[in-house]
Every structure is written in structure tokens, then in C-alpha cells.
């Protein structure tokens, strides 16, 4: 939408796991292990930690276009 500051074409984001910021038992190692597991399960998706959502998310990987010479 024009004027919203958002790109008009945005890949769909999937939330895989929300993390409770008050749960002190969840470690960075736990989060990184879960990200690695999801990367193996979904090689066609970009897996990342979304700090705004406090969640592990993914979206379809962008297809890189070949350079035109």
C-alpha cells in the first residue's frame, strides 16, 4: 500500500515458535538449536529470530536473479 512504509510485495512470514521473554529457562543455545533444526526441515525458507514478535519465524527464500552482462 502506498504511504504505509511497507513494501508492496512482502513474502509471507510464518511464526514457528513464540518465546516467552520472562521464561529464564530458555537459553540462547535453545533458540539457536531450534533455528538450526528448522533450517534443516525447511531448506527453501529463510529462518530467523524476529525480535518484535519475540519468535522464531521463516519466510520463503528470495530467488537470486543471474547477473546480466
Short mmCIF file of C-alpha atoms in Angstrom, two decimals:
data_model
loop_
_atom_site.label_atom_id
_atom_site.label_comp_id
_atom_site.label_asym_id
_atom_site.label_seq_id
_atom_site.Cartn_x
_atom_site.Cartn_y
_atom_site.Cartn_z
CA UNK A 1 0.00 0.00 0.00
CA UNK A 2 1.41 3.39 -0.89
CA UNK A 3 2.25 5.62 2.04
CA UNK A 4 2.30 2.92 4.69
CA UNK A 5 6.06 2.47 4.72
CA UNK A 6 5.58 -1.23 3.98
CA UNK A 7 6.87 -2.85 0.78
CA UNK A 8 4.02 -3.73 -1.58
CA UNK A 9 5.31 -7.27 -2.15
CA UNK A 10 6.38 -8.91 1.09
CA UNK A 11 7.00 -12.64 1.43
CA UNK A 12 4.62 -14.33 3.83
CA UNK A 13 6.16 -14.79 7.27
CA UNK A 14 5.39 -17.92 9.30
CA UNK A 15 5.77 -17.93 13.09
CA UNK A 16 7.13 -21.31 14.20
CA UNK A 17 7.74 -20.70 17.89
CA UNK A 18 6.90 -17.81 20.20
CA UNK A 19 9.32 -17.39 23.09
CA UNK A 20 8.22 -16.11 26.48
CA UNK A 21 10.67 -13.29 27.33
CA UNK A 22 10.03 -13.90 31.03
CA UNK A 23 10.97 -17.60 30.88
CA UNK A 24 14.52 -17.65 32.22
CA UNK A 25 14.89 -21.37 31.43
CA UNK A 26 15.07 -20.67 27.66
CA UNK A 27 18.68 -20.10 26.67
CA UNK A 28 20.27 -18.64 23.56
CA UNK A 29 21.60 -22.14 22.85
CA UNK A 30 17.99 -23.44 22.86
CA UNK A 31 16.90 -20.77 20.40
CA UNK A 32 19.87 -21.36 18.07
CA UNK A 33 19.32 -25.13 18.16
CA UNK A 34 15.67 -24.65 17.20
CA UNK A 35 16.64 -22.31 14.36
CA UNK A 36 19.14 -24.90 13.05
CA UNK A 37 16.50 -27.64 13.25
CA UNK A 38 14.00 -25.54 11.30
CA UNK A 39 16.65 -24.66 8.68
CA UNK A 40 17.23 -28.39 8.09
CA UNK A 41 13.49 -29.11 7.90
CA UNK A 42 12.77 -26.17 5.58
CA UNK A 43 15.75 -25.61 3.26
CA UNK A 44 13.55 -23.48 0.97
CA UNK A 45 12.85 -20.96 3.75
CA UNK A 46 14.88 -18.25 5.48
CA UNK A 47 14.64 -18.93 9.24
CA UNK A 48 15.26 -16.03 11.63
CA UNK A 49 14.55 -14.64 15.10
CA UNK A 50 12.05 -11.79 14.98
CA UNK A 51 12.72 -9.51 17.94
CA UNK A 52 9.45 -7.61 17.53
CA UNK A 53 7.43 -10.83 17.68
CA UNK A 54 9.87 -12.49 20.11
CA UNK A 55 9.55 -15.57 17.93
CA UNK A 56 11.39 -17.84 15.53
CA UNK A 57 9.94 -17.22 12.09
CA UNK A 58 10.58 -18.06 8.47
CA UNK A 59 9.72 -16.79 5.02
CA UNK A 60 10.34 -18.12 1.52
CA UNK A 61 13.88 -17.56 0.32
CA UNK A 62 14.29 -14.99 -2.42
CA UNK A 63 15.31 -16.34 -5.78
CA UNK A 64 18.54 -14.66 -6.83
CA UNK A 65 18.49 -13.44 -10.39
CA UNK A 66 21.51 -14.06 -12.59
CA UNK A 67 23.63 -11.00 -13.29
CA UNK A 68 23.16 -9.56 -16.76
CA UNK A 69 26.44 -8.91 -18.55
#
